[in-house]
C-alpha positions as YAML, in Angstrom:
chain: A
units: angstrom
residues:
- id: 1
  name: MET
  ca: [15.13, -16.63, 56.11]
- id: 2
  name: SER
  ca: [18.43, -17.54, 54.67]
- id: 3
  name: ALA
  ca: [18.42, -15.58, 51.50]
- id: 4
  name: ALA
  ca: [17.25, -12.86, 49.55]
- id: 5
  name: ASP
  ca: [12.99, -13.13, 48.37]
- id: 6
  name: VAL
  ca: [13.47, -13.13, 44.74]
- id: 7
  name: ASP
  ca: [9.18, -12.46, 44.76]
- id: 8
  name: ALA
  ca: [9.92, -9.19, 47.18]
- id: 9
  name: PRO
  ca: [10.08, -5.80, 46.01]
- id: 10
  name: PRO
  ca: [13.99, -4.69, 45.90]
- id: 11
  name: LEU
  ca: [13.17, -2.20, 48.48]
- id: 12
  name: GLU
  ca: [10.10, -1.15, 50.72]
- id: 13
  name: LEU
  ca: [9.73, 1.85, 53.76]
- id: 14
  name: ARG
  ca: [6.52, 1.48, 55.25]
- id: 15
  name: GLY
  ca: [5.77, 4.79, 57.75]
- id: 16
  name: VAL
  ca: [9.82, 4.61, 58.17]
- id: 17
  name: VAL
  ca: [10.72, 7.21, 60.83]
- id: 18
  name: LYS
  ca: [14.14, 8.59, 61.82]
- id: 19
  name: ARG
  ca: [15.42, 11.10, 63.98]
- id: 20
  name: TYR
  ca: [18.65, 12.43, 64.94]
- id: 21
  name: GLY
  ca: [17.97, 14.44, 68.39]
- id: 22
  name: SER
  ca: [15.04, 16.33, 68.39]
- id: 23
  name: ARG
  ca: [15.28, 16.69, 64.78]
- id: 24
  name: THR
  ca: [13.35, 14.49, 62.62]
- id: 25
  name: ALA
  ca: [15.16, 13.51, 59.12]
- id: 26
  name: LEU
  ca: [12.01, 10.64, 57.98]
- id: 27
  name: ASP
  ca: [8.58, 11.55, 59.02]
- id: 28
  name: GLY
  ca: [6.47, 8.81, 58.03]
- id: 29
  name: VAL
  ca: [8.25, 7.58, 54.67]
- id: 30
  name: ASP
  ca: [6.40, 5.19, 52.60]
- id: 31
  name: LEU
  ca: [8.18, 3.97, 49.39]
- id: 32
  name: ARG
  ca: [8.51, 1.13, 47.57]
- id: 33
  name: ILE
  ca: [10.75, 0.33, 44.43]
- id: 34
  name: ASP
  ca: [10.15, -2.79, 41.81]
- id: 35
  name: ALA
  ca: [12.08, -4.92, 40.05]
- id: 36
  name: GLY
  ca: [13.68, -2.78, 36.67]
- id: 37
  name: ARG
  ca: [12.52, 0.51, 37.85]
- id: 38
  name: VAL
  ca: [14.84, 2.97, 38.25]
- id: 39
  name: LEU
  ca: [13.01, 5.92, 41.06]
- id: 40
  name: ALA
  ca: [14.66, 9.01, 41.05]
- id: 41
  name: LEU
  ca: [14.27, 10.72, 44.73]
- id: 42
  name: LEU
  ca: [14.09, 14.38, 44.72]
- id: 43
  name: GLY
  ca: [14.22, 17.38, 47.17]
- id: 44
  name: PRO
  ca: [16.06, 20.35, 48.70]
- id: 45
  name: ASN
  ca: [19.25, 20.36, 50.79]
- id: 46
  name: GLY
  ca: [18.06, 18.66, 54.12]
- id: 47
  name: ALA
  ca: [14.98, 17.29, 52.64]
- id: 48
  name: GLY
  ca: [16.36, 13.59, 54.16]
- id: 49
  name: LYS
  ca: [17.13, 12.35, 50.79]
- id: 50
  name: SER
  ca: [20.67, 10.50, 52.27]
- id: 51
  name: THR
  ca: [18.95, 9.48, 55.46]
- id: 52
  name: LEU
  ca: [16.42, 7.52, 53.31]
- id: 53
  name: VAL
  ca: [19.62, 6.07, 51.30]
- id: 54
  name: GLY
  ca: [21.25, 5.43, 54.29]
- id: 55
  name: VAL
  ca: [17.95, 3.39, 55.83]
- id: 56
  name: ALA
  ca: [17.72, 1.59, 52.62]
- id: 57
  name: SER
  ca: [20.98, 0.27, 52.94]
- id: 58
  name: GLY
  ca: [20.91, -0.69, 56.31]
- id: 59
  name: LEU
  ca: [23.67, 1.50, 57.35]
- id: 60
  name: ARG
  ca: [21.44, 3.59, 59.56]
- id: 61
  name: ARG
  ca: [18.16, 1.86, 61.75]
- id: 62
  name: ALA
  ca: [15.16, 3.50, 61.57]
- id: 63
  name: ASP
  ca: [13.67, 4.75, 64.77]
- id: 64
  name: GLY
  ca: [9.94, 3.50, 63.59]
- id: 65
  name: GLY
  ca: [8.43, 2.08, 60.52]
- id: 66
  name: THR
  ca: [9.11, -1.19, 58.77]
- id: 67
  name: VAL
  ca: [12.34, -1.22, 56.15]
- id: 68
  name: ARG
  ca: [12.65, -4.27, 53.70]
- id: 69
  name: VAL
  ca: [15.43, -5.15, 51.66]
- id: 70
  name: VAL
  ca: [14.25, -7.96, 49.07]
- id: 71
  name: GLY
  ca: [11.96, -9.04, 51.79]
- id: 72
  name: ALA
  ca: [14.78, -8.68, 54.51]
- id: 73
  name: ASP
  ca: [15.14, -6.56, 57.45]
- id: 74
  name: PRO
  ca: [18.66, -4.92, 56.92]
- id: 75
  name: HIS
  ca: [19.56, -4.98, 60.34]
- id: 76
  name: ARG
  ca: [18.62, -8.97, 61.15]
- id: 77
  name: LYS
  ca: [19.88, -10.44, 57.71]
- id: 78
  name: ARG
  ca: [22.71, -8.14, 57.15]
- id: 79
  name: ARG
  ca: [24.70, -11.28, 55.17]
- id: 80
  name: VAL
  ca: [21.25, -11.04, 52.97]
- id: 81
  name: VAL
  ca: [21.28, -7.29, 52.08]
- id: 82
  name: ARG
  ca: [24.93, -6.93, 51.83]
- id: 83
  name: ARG
  ca: [24.89, -9.44, 48.75]
- id: 84
  name: ALA
  ca: [21.86, -7.80, 47.25]
- id: 85
  name: VAL
  ca: [22.38, -3.72, 47.55]
- id: 86
  name: GLY
  ca: [24.52, -2.21, 46.08]
- id: 87
  name: LEU
  ca: [25.51, 1.46, 47.24]
- id: 88
  name: ALA
  ca: [27.25, 4.82, 46.05]
- id: 89
  name: PRO
  ca: [26.84, 7.61, 48.64]
- id: 90
  name: GLN
  ca: [27.74, 11.50, 48.20]
- id: 91
  name: GLU
  ca: [31.20, 11.24, 49.60]
- id: 92
  name: VAL
  ca: [33.68, 9.17, 46.92]
- id: 93
  name: GLY
  ca: [34.82, 6.44, 48.93]
- id: 94
  name: LEU
  ca: [37.71, 5.22, 47.41]
- id: 95
  name: TYR
  ca: [41.72, 4.05, 48.13]
- id: 96
  name: PRO
  ca: [43.91, 6.38, 46.52]
- id: 97
  name: GLN
  ca: [46.74, 4.23, 46.44]
- id: 98
  name: LEU
  ca: [45.26, 1.66, 44.88]
- id: 99
  name: THR
  ca: [44.38, 1.84, 40.80]
- id: 100
  name: VAL
  ca: [41.34, 1.65, 39.44]
- id: 101
  name: ARG
  ca: [41.13, -2.27, 39.08]
- id: 102
  name: GLN
  ca: [42.52, -2.99, 42.54]
- id: 103
  name: ASN
  ca: [39.80, -0.71, 43.81]
- id: 104
  name: LEU
  ca: [36.99, -2.06, 42.49]
- id: 105
  name: ARG
  ca: [38.52, -5.90, 43.59]
- id: 106
  name: ALA
  ca: [38.77, -4.64, 46.75]
- id: 107
  name: LEU
  ca: [34.97, -3.72, 46.78]
- id: 108
  name: GLY
  ca: [34.02, -7.16, 45.21]
- id: 109
  name: GLU
  ca: [35.77, -8.99, 47.70]
- id: 110
  name: ALA
  ca: [34.17, -6.43, 50.62]
- id: 111
  name: TYR
  ca: [30.96, -7.33, 49.29]
- id: 112
  name: GLY
  ca: [31.88, -11.07, 49.77]
- id: 113
  name: LEU
  ca: [32.91, -12.10, 46.44]
- id: 114
  name: ARG
  ca: [35.52, -14.34, 46.10]
- id: 115
  name: GLY
  ca: [38.91, -13.46, 44.94]
- id: 116
  name: ARG
  ca: [38.62, -15.08, 40.92]
- id: 117
  name: VAL
  ca: [34.83, -13.55, 40.86]
- id: 118
  name: ALA
  ca: [35.60, -10.03, 42.37]
- id: 119
  name: ARG
  ca: [38.35, -9.97, 39.60]
- id: 120
  name: ALA
  ca: [36.47, -10.64, 36.61]
- id: 121
  name: ARG
  ca: [33.92, -8.71, 37.59]
- id: 122
  name: ALA
  ca: [36.26, -5.71, 38.15]
- id: 123
  name: ASP
  ca: [37.19, -6.04, 34.82]
- id: 124
  name: GLU
  ca: [33.65, -6.56, 33.37]
- id: 125
  name: LEU
  ca: [33.05, -3.00, 35.05]
- id: 126
  name: LEU
  ca: [35.90, -1.14, 33.30]
- id: 127
  name: GLY
  ca: [34.12, -0.83, 29.72]
- id: 128
  name: PRO
  ca: [30.93, 0.45, 30.40]
- id: 129
  name: PHE
  ca: [31.91, 2.99, 32.79]
- id: 130
  name: GLY
  ca: [34.66, 3.97, 30.27]
- id: 131
  name: LEU
  ca: [37.69, 3.17, 32.64]
- id: 132
  name: GLU
  ca: [40.25, 0.47, 30.60]
- id: 133
  name: SER
  ca: [42.79, 3.14, 29.77]
- id: 134
  name: LEU
  ca: [42.66, 3.74, 33.61]
- id: 135
  name: ALA
  ca: [42.33, 0.31, 35.19]
- id: 136
  name: ASP
  ca: [46.01, 0.68, 36.32]
- id: 137
  name: ARG
  ca: [46.55, 4.21, 37.47]
- id: 138
  name: ALA
  ca: [46.34, 4.79, 41.14]
- id: 139
  name: VAL
  ca: [43.19, 6.67, 41.99]
- id: 140
  name: VAL
  ca: [45.07, 9.34, 43.61]
- id: 141
  name: GLU
  ca: [46.52, 10.66, 40.21]
- id: 142
  name: LEU
  ca: [42.28, 11.11, 38.28]
- id: 143
  name: SER
  ca: [40.48, 13.64, 37.78]
- id: 144
  name: GLY
  ca: [36.89, 14.43, 39.69]
- id: 145
  name: GLY
  ca: [34.90, 13.10, 37.16]
- id: 146
  name: GLN
  ca: [37.09, 9.99, 36.75]
- id: 147
  name: ARG
  ca: [36.58, 9.10, 40.53]
- id: 148
  name: ARG
  ca: [33.13, 9.80, 40.15]
- id: 149
  name: ARG
  ca: [33.24, 6.71, 37.46]
- id: 150
  name: VAL
  ca: [34.99, 4.16, 39.79]
- id: 151
  name: HIS
  ca: [32.48, 5.18, 42.68]
- id: 152
  name: ALA
  ca: [29.71, 4.75, 40.48]
- id: 153
  name: ALA
  ca: [31.29, 1.15, 39.29]
- id: 154
  name: GLY
  ca: [32.05, -0.16, 42.65]
- id: 155
  name: ALA
  ca: [27.91, 0.17, 43.29]
- id: 156
  name: LEU
  ca: [27.24, -2.50, 40.80]
- id: 157
  name: VAL
  ca: [30.17, -4.95, 41.40]
- id: 158
  name: ASN
  ca: [28.00, -8.01, 43.25]
- id: 159
  name: ARG
  ca: [25.63, -7.80, 40.83]
- id: 160
  name: PRO
  ca: [23.27, -6.07, 43.00]
- id: 161
  name: ARG
  ca: [19.10, -6.33, 43.05]
- id: 162
  name: LEU
  ca: [18.97, -3.21, 44.75]
- id: 163
  name: VAL
  ca: [21.35, -0.02, 43.56]
- id: 164
  name: LEU
  ca: [21.72, 3.04, 45.34]
- id: 165
  name: LEU
  ca: [23.33, 6.65, 44.36]
- id: 166
  name: ASP
  ca: [23.18, 8.81, 46.03]
- id: 167
  name: GLU
  ca: [23.73, 12.43, 43.87]
- id: 168
  name: PRO
  ca: [26.06, 10.10, 41.50]
- id: 169
  name: THR
  ca: [27.20, 13.30, 39.31]
- id: 170
  name: ALA
  ca: [27.59, 15.67, 41.55]
- id: 171
  name: GLY
  ca: [30.55, 18.05, 40.11]
- id: 172
  name: ALA
  ca: [30.73, 15.92, 37.25]
- id: 173
  name: ASP
  ca: [31.63, 16.38, 33.85]
- id: 174
  name: PRO
  ca: [29.01, 15.83, 31.42]
- id: 175
  name: ARG
  ca: [31.15, 12.54, 29.82]
- id: 176
  name: THR
  ca: [30.86, 11.23, 33.66]
- id: 177
  name: ARG
  ca: [27.28, 12.25, 33.49]
- id: 178
  name: GLY
  ca: [26.62, 10.60, 29.80]
- id: 179
  name: ALA
  ca: [28.13, 7.26, 31.10]
- id: 180
  name: ILE
  ca: [26.91, 6.95, 34.32]
- id: 181
  name: LEU
  ca: [23.40, 7.63, 33.39]
- id: 182
  name: ASP
  ca: [24.13, 4.91, 30.50]
- id: 183
  name: VAL
  ca: [24.53, 2.33, 33.07]
- id: 184
  name: VAL
  ca: [21.62, 3.24, 35.11]
- id: 185
  name: ARG
  ca: [19.41, 2.64, 32.26]
- id: 186
  name: SER
  ca: [20.78, -0.76, 31.40]
- id: 187
  name: VAL
  ca: [20.96, -2.16, 34.63]
- id: 188
  name: ALA
  ca: [17.41, -1.29, 35.09]
- id: 189
  name: ALA
  ca: [16.49, -3.02, 32.31]
- id: 190
  name: GLU
  ca: [18.53, -5.92, 33.48]
- id: 191
  name: GLY
  ca: [15.96, -6.04, 36.29]
- id: 192
  name: ALA
  ca: [17.88, -4.63, 39.08]
- id: 193
  name: ALA
  ca: [15.97, -1.64, 40.91]
- id: 194
  name: VAL
  ca: [17.57, 2.07, 41.54]
- id: 195
  name: LEU
  ca: [17.37, 4.70, 43.66]
- id: 196
  name: TYR
  ca: [18.32, 7.54, 42.62]
- id: 197
  name: THR
  ca: [18.79, 10.96, 44.36]
- id: 198
  name: THR
  ca: [19.54, 14.32, 42.17]
- id: 199
  name: HIS
  ca: [18.93, 17.75, 42.29]
- id: 200
  name: TYR
  ca: [19.61, 17.56, 38.20]
- id: 201
  name: LEU
  ca: [16.11, 17.58, 36.73]
- id: 202
  name: PRO
  ca: [17.48, 17.11, 33.18]
- id: 203
  name: GLU
  ca: [18.83, 13.42, 34.41]
- id: 204
  name: VAL
  ca: [15.59, 12.51, 36.17]
- id: 205
  name: GLU
  ca: [13.78, 12.68, 31.88]
- id: 206
  name: ALA
  ca: [16.79, 10.92, 30.73]
- id: 207
  name: LEU
  ca: [16.14, 7.93, 32.58]
- id: 208
  name: HIS
  ca: [12.44, 7.71, 32.26]
- id: 209
  name: ALA
  ca: [12.44, 7.31, 36.07]
- id: 210
  name: ASP
  ca: [9.43, 7.18, 38.31]
- id: 211
  name: VAL
  ca: [9.61, 10.26, 40.92]
- id: 212
  name: ALA
  ca: [9.05, 10.26, 44.45]
- id: 213
  name: LEU
  ca: [9.17, 14.24, 45.73]
- id: 214
  name: LEU
  ca: [10.95, 14.47, 49.43]
- id: 215
  name: GLU
  ca: [10.71, 17.54, 51.32]
- id: 216
  name: ALA
  ca: [10.80, 18.30, 55.22]
- id: 217
  name: GLY
  ca: [11.03, 14.18, 55.78]
- id: 218
  name: ARG
  ca: [7.77, 13.16, 54.03]
- id: 219
  name: ILE
  ca: [7.06, 12.11, 50.76]
- id: 220
  name: LEU
  ca: [4.53, 14.73, 49.36]
- id: 221
  name: VAL
  ca: [3.93, 12.86, 45.79]
- id: 222
  name: THR
  ca: [5.29, 9.93, 44.19]
- id: 223
  name: ASP
  ca: [4.31, 9.63, 40.12]
- id: 224
  name: THR
  ca: [6.07, 9.38, 36.71]
- id: 225
  name: VAL
  ca: [7.12, 12.21, 35.31]
- id: 226
  name: GLU
  ca: [4.47, 12.23, 32.67]
- id: 227
  name: GLY
  ca: [2.16, 11.89, 35.37]
- id: 228
  name: LEU
  ca: [4.12, 15.33, 37.11]
- id: 229
  name: ILE
  ca: [3.19, 17.50, 34.70]
- id: 230
  name: ARG
  ca: [-0.02, 16.47, 33.51]
- id: 231
  name: ARG
  ca: [-1.43, 16.61, 37.11]
- id: 232
  name: HIS
  ca: [1.06, 20.08, 38.38]
- id: 233
  name: ALA
  ca: [2.72, 21.70, 36.06]
- id: 234
  name: GLU
  ca: [1.31, 24.66, 34.64]
- id: 235
  name: PRO
  ca: [2.96, 27.82, 32.53]
- id: 236
  name: VAL
  ca: [5.04, 29.87, 35.07]
- id: 237
  name: LEU
  ca: [6.57, 33.29, 34.94]
- id: 238
  name: LEU
  ca: [9.44, 34.09, 36.40]
- id: 239
  name: LEU
  ca: [10.85, 37.29, 37.27]
- id: 240
  name: GLY
  ca: [13.97, 37.89, 39.05]
- id: 241
  name: PHE
  ca: [14.82, 41.74, 41.49]
- id: 242
  name: ASP
  ca: [17.57, 43.05, 42.97]
- id: 243
  name: ASP
  ca: [16.20, 44.01, 46.44]
- id: 244
  name: VAL
  ca: [12.28, 45.25, 46.94]
- id: 245
  name: VAL
  ca: [9.51, 43.16, 44.86]
- id: 246
  name: PRO
  ca: [7.22, 46.39, 43.21]
- id: 247
  name: PRO
  ca: [3.99, 46.24, 45.55]
- id: 248
  name: ALA
  ca: [2.03, 45.65, 42.17]
- id: 249
  name: VAL
  ca: [3.62, 42.74, 41.48]
- id: 250
  name: ALA
  ca: [3.83, 40.88, 45.38]
- id: 251
  name: ALA
  ca: [-0.04, 41.15, 45.46]
- id: 252
  name: ARG
  ca: [-1.00, 39.62, 42.08]
- id: 253
  name: PRO
  ca: [-3.13, 36.28, 42.66]
- id: 254
  name: GLY
  ca: [-1.14, 33.36, 43.25]
- id: 255
  name: VAL
  ca: [2.71, 34.91, 43.63]
- id: 256
  name: VAL
  ca: [5.40, 32.97, 45.31]
- id: 257
  name: VAL
  ca: [8.60, 35.22, 46.44]
- id: 258
  name: GLU
  ca: [11.43, 33.08, 46.43]
- id: 259
  name: ASP
  ca: [15.00, 34.73, 48.43]
- id: 260
  name: THR
  ca: [18.10, 33.49, 46.71]
- id: 261
  name: PRO
  ca: [21.60, 34.62, 46.72]
- id: 262
  name: ARG
  ca: [21.14, 37.56, 43.54]
- id: 263
  name: GLY
  ca: [17.87, 38.87, 45.28]
- id: 264
  name: PRO
  ca: [14.30, 38.04, 45.08]
- id: 265
  name: LEU
  ca: [12.78, 35.37, 42.33]
- id: 266
  name: VAL
  ca: [8.84, 36.14, 41.49]
- id: 267
  name: ARG
  ca: [6.65, 33.21, 40.70]
- id: 268
  name: LEU
  ca: [3.63, 33.86, 38.76]
- id: 269
  name: PRO
  ca: [1.07, 31.32, 37.42]
- id: 270
  name: ALA
  ca: [0.90, 32.41, 33.98]
- id: 271
  name: GLU
  ca: [-2.26, 30.98, 31.53]
- id: 272
  name: ASP
  ca: [-1.19, 33.17, 29.06]
- id: 273
  name: PRO
  ca: [2.63, 34.33, 29.89]
- id: 274
  name: GLY
  ca: [2.77, 37.18, 27.23]
- id: 275
  name: ALA
  ca: [-0.61, 38.74, 28.60]
- id: 276
  name: LEU
  ca: [0.94, 38.25, 31.71]
- id: 277
  name: LEU
  ca: [4.26, 39.88, 30.93]
- id: 278
  name: ARG
  ca: [2.94, 42.37, 29.59]
- id: 279
  name: ASP
  ca: [0.24, 43.34, 32.55]
- id: 280
  name: VAL
  ca: [3.49, 43.26, 35.31]
- id: 281
  name: LEU
  ca: [5.77, 45.10, 32.63]
- id: 282
  name: ALA
  ca: [3.11, 48.20, 33.06]
- id: 283
  name: VAL
  ca: [2.74, 48.12, 36.84]
- id: 284
  name: LEU
  ca: [6.71, 48.23, 37.86]
- id: 285
  name: ASP
  ca: [7.02, 51.15, 38.57]
- id: 286
  name: GLY
  ca: [10.52, 51.88, 37.11]
- id: 287
  name: ALA
  ca: [11.74, 49.01, 39.08]
- id: 288
  name: THR
  ca: [13.97, 46.76, 36.22]
- id: 289
  name: PRO
  ca: [13.41, 42.66, 35.97]
- id: 290
  name: THR
  ca: [17.12, 41.75, 36.44]
- id: 291
  name: GLY
  ca: [15.66, 38.31, 34.39]
- id: 292
  name: ILE
  ca: [12.85, 36.98, 32.92]
- id: 293
  name: GLU
  ca: [11.51, 33.70, 32.01]
- id: 294
  name: VAL
  ca: [8.52, 31.42, 30.83]
- id: 295
  name: VAL
  ca: [8.71, 28.15, 32.55]
- id: 296
  name: ARG
  ca: [6.61, 25.66, 29.87]
- id: 297
  name: PRO
  ca: [4.88, 22.73, 31.44]
- id: 298
  name: SER
  ca: [7.43, 20.46, 32.11]
- id: 299
  name: LEU
  ca: [9.17, 18.33, 35.39]
- id: 300
  name: GLU
  ca: [10.63, 21.61, 35.99]
- id: 301
  name: ALA
  ca: [7.24, 23.26, 36.42]
- id: 302
  name: ALA
  ca: [5.94, 20.72, 38.32]
- id: 303
  name: TYR
  ca: [8.87, 20.67, 40.70]
- id: 304
  name: LEU
  ca: [8.01, 24.57, 41.08]
- id: 305
  name: ALA
  ca: [4.44, 23.96, 41.53]
- id: 306
  name: LEU
  ca: [4.94, 21.33, 44.40]
- id: 307
  name: THR
  ca: [7.52, 22.91, 46.38]
- id: 308
  name: GLY
  ca: [8.73, 26.59, 45.06]
- id: 309
  name: ARG
  ca: [11.90, 25.53, 44.06]
- id: 310
  name: ARG
  ca: [14.10, 25.26, 40.97]
- id: 311
  name: GLY
  ca: [15.72, 22.39, 40.39]
- id: 312
  name: ALA
  ca: [19.04, 22.17, 39.30]
- id: 313
  name: GLY
  ca: [19.45, 22.38, 35.07]
- id: 314
  name: GLY
  ca: [16.49, 25.31, 34.52]
- id: 315
  name: ALA
  ca: [17.82, 28.02, 36.61]
- id: 316
  name: MET
  ca: [16.96, 31.41, 34.89]
- id: 317
  name: GLU
  ca: [20.32, 33.57, 33.28]
- id: 318
  name: GLY
  ca: [22.42, 34.93, 35.99]
- id: 319
  name: GLU
  ca: [20.71, 33.23, 39.11]
- id: 320
  name: ARG
  ca: [23.22, 30.36, 39.41]
...
């Protein structure tokens, strides 16, 4: 195969395994993204998200299973995959002494674009990312959020069929986050497939993304946001404590206690949150919660139910 298979899904993984010594980072992962779709890859730190992005981009070789990018093996058809994939890894990788425009042109040439085409494409990307006024400034002079925008723009310079964005808004300001989300929606509408890793659940809802939940190297569930909420979300009562959880609370049915830097966080399923809160407050035996919150059925609630952890953007006041 000398060219990408136009009928193949942009990304398909079957039974993919990746190990680092004795540690298994990916353990039999099956995943597919069709053209025009955004798939949000969620999971805690260490779940294997960045490893999965590396395997999908061809930068890391799987130890088992099958990886296909636009129908091609990324290690046997490197040129095909390079032309079809755009990657923005977690770490911002730019030439600090070059200008924004020069960085985008250099990235285009690295993806195989000819000089004139690379220059034209670099100029096209300035507007969507709000970079026009920064085009001739050296990257070293930019703020962190501005660098994030340049970094994300670089993933689109070759008009890829598969866009891999690994936490592209980490530490970003609201303007940067908004610009990146707008562009992600736009490229998906134009037919690209997007794999988008994030800890920030409101982004997933804003993108109307499909969701794959990865934990300990395994996909726990794949679904739409609406499907996850319908199947896994229920009202939850959250109680924070400084030190010890009162025994009468710890013994309640369905309780989950998560250790956090600020003390234990108790999660209780709550068909009737008000009634449950009254019952719990009556048995605290003098203990005072550091925080109380009711989590209504939402992506946050579904994520809690599936992992026992909170996603960023939904933390209880004082818990951050």
